[in-house]
Tab-separated table of C-alpha atoms and ligand atoms in Angstrom:
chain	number	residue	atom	x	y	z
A	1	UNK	CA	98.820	211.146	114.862
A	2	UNK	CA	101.714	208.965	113.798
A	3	UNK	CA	100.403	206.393	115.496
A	4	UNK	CA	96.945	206.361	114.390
A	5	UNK	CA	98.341	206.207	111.119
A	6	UNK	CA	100.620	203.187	111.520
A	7	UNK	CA	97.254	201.313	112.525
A	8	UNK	CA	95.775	201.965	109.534
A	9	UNK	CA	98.785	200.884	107.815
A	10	UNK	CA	98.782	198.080	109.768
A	11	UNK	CA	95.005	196.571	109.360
A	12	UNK	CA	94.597	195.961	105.926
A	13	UNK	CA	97.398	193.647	105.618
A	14	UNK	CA	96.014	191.806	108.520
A	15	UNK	CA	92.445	191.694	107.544
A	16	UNK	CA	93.645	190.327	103.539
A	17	UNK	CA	96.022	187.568	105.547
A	18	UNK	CA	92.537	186.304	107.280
A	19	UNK	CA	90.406	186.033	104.325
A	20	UNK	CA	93.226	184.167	102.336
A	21	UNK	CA	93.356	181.394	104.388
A	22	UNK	CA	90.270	179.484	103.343
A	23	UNK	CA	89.722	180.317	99.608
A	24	UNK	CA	93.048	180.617	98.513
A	25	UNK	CA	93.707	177.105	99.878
A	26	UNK	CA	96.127	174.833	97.578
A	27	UNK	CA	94.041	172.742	94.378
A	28	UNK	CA	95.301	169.764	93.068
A	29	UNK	CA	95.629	169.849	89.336
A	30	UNK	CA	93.368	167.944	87.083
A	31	UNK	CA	96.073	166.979	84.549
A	32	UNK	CA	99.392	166.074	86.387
A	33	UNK	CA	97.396	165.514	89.589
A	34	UNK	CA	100.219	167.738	91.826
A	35	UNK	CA	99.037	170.108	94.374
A	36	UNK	CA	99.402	173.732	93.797
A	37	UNK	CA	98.873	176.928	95.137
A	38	UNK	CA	97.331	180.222	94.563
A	39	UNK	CA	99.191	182.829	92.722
A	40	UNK	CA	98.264	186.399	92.596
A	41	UNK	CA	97.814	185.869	88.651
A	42	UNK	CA	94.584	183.866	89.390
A	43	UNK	CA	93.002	186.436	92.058
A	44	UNK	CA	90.233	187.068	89.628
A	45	UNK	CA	88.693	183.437	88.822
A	46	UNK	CA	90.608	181.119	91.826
A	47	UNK	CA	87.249	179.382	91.725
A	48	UNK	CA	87.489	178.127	88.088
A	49	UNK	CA	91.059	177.313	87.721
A	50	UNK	CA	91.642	173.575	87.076
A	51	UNK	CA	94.959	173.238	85.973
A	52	UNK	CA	98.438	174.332	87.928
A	53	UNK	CA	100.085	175.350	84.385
A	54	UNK	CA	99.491	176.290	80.440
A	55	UNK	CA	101.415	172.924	79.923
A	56	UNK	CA	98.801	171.083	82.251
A	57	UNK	CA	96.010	172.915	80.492
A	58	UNK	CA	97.336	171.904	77.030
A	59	UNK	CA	97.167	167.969	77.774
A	60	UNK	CA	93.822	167.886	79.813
A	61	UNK	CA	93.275	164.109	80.558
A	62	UNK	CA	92.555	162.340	76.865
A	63	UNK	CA	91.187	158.961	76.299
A	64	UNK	CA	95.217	157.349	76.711
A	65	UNK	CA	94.798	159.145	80.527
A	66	UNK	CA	91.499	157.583	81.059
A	67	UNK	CA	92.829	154.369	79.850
A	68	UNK	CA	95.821	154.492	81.897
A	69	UNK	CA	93.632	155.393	84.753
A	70	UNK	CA	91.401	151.970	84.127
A	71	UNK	CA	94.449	149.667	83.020
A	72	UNK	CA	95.805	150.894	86.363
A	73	UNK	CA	92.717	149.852	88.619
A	74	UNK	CA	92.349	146.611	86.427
A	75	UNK	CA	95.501	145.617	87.462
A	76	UNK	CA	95.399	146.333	91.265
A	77	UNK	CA	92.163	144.455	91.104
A	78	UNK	CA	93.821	141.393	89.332
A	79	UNK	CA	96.622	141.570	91.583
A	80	UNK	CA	94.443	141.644	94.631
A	81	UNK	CA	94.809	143.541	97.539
A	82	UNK	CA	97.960	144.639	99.476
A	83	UNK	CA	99.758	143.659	96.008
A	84	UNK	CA	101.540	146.474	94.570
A	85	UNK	CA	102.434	147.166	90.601
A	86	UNK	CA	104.502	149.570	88.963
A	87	UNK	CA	103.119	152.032	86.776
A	88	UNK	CA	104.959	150.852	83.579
A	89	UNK	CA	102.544	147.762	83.869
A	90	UNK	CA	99.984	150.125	83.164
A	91	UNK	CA	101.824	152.073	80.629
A	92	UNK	CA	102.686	148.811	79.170
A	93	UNK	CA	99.030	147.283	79.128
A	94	UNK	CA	98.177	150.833	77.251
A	95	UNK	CA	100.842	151.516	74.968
A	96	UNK	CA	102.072	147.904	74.100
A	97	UNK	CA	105.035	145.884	75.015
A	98	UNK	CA	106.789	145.075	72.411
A	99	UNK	CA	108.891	147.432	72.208
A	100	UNK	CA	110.449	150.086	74.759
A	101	UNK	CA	109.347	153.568	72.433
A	102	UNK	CA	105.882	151.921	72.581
A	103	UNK	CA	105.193	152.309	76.315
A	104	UNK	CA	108.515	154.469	77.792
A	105	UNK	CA	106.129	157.777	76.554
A	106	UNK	CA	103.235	156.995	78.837
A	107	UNK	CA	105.629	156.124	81.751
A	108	UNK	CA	104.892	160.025	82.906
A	109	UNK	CA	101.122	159.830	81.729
A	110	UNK	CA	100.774	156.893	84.022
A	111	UNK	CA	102.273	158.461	87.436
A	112	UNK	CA	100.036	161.550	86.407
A	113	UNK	CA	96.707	158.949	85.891
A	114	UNK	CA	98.228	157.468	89.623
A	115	UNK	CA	98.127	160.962	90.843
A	116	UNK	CA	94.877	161.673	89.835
A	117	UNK	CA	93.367	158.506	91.605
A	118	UNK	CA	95.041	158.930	94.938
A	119	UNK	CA	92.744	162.558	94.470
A	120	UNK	CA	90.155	160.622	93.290
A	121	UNK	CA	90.492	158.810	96.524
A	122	UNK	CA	91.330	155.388	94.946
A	123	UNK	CA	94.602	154.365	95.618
A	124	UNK	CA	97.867	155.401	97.365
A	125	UNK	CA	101.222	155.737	96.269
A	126	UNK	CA	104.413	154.037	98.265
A	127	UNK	CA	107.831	153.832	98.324
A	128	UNK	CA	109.682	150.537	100.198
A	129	UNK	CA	106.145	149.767	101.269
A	130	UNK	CA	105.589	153.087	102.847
A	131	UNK	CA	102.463	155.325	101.869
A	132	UNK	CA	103.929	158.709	100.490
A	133	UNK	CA	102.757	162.213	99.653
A	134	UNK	CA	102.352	161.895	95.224
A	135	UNK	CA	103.560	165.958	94.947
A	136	UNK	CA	107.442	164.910	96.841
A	137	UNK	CA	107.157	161.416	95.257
A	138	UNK	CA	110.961	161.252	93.160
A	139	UNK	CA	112.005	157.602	91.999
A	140	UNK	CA	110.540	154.642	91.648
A	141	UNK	CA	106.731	154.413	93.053
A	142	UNK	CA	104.472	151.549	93.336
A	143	UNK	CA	100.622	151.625	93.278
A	144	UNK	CA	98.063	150.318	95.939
A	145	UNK	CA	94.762	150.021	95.851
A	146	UNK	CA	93.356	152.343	98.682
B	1	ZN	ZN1	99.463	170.170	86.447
């Protein structure tokens, strides 16, 4: 008996492990562009959730993202290819140079628009010249057209 009982003990948990691997695989958010992962919270509607926070779902991508997003592939295409830029160009061609306060607030809204186009498939991210992963990316990051 005790052991027939430890079994069924024992099977759910295994069977729930199985079925979580495939649709409870990590999404990459459509605001900051970071990977995340399930969370028990979302068990209901996994299938719908866009955004890895409130925060994230707050600031979905507005016409200064989009822009960064395009000021970002116009200058990899002016550049050329194999040339890098830093994202305060693009924060810079958006915001203005004038002055620092005029671009320094996109400087995050442009690694986020970077993010979301090495998802899109568009361009990578290095660091010294090396392609990195944009979730670990800390410090100074250039931009490559893919
Ligand atoms: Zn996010």
């Amino acid at each position: 008996m005790t052991c027939r009982f430890e079994y069924k003990e024992w099977m759910p948990d295994r069977v729930r492990k199985r079925e979580g691997e495939t649709p409870k695989k990590s999404k990459i958010c459509k605001t900051c562009g970071r990977s995340f992962e399930w969370r028990k919270k979302w068990e209901r509607d996994w299938d719908v959730v866009k955004y890895c926070s409130d925060a994230c779902r707050g600031q979905r991508p507005g016409e200064a993202d989009a822009a960064l997003e395009s000021a970002i592939m116009e200058l990899l295409a002016e550049r050329g290819r194999d040339k890098t830029i830093c994202p305060s160009k693009a924060a810079k061609a958006v915001g203005g140079k004038a002055a620092r306060r005029d671009w320094e607030g996109l400087m995050e809204p442009a690694r986020a628009a970077a993010r979301r186009l090495v998802t899109a498939g568009k361009i990578v991210i290095t660091q010294k010249g090396r392609v990195i992963d944009p979730d670990t990316a800390k410090g100074a990051i250039r931009l490559k057209l893919r």
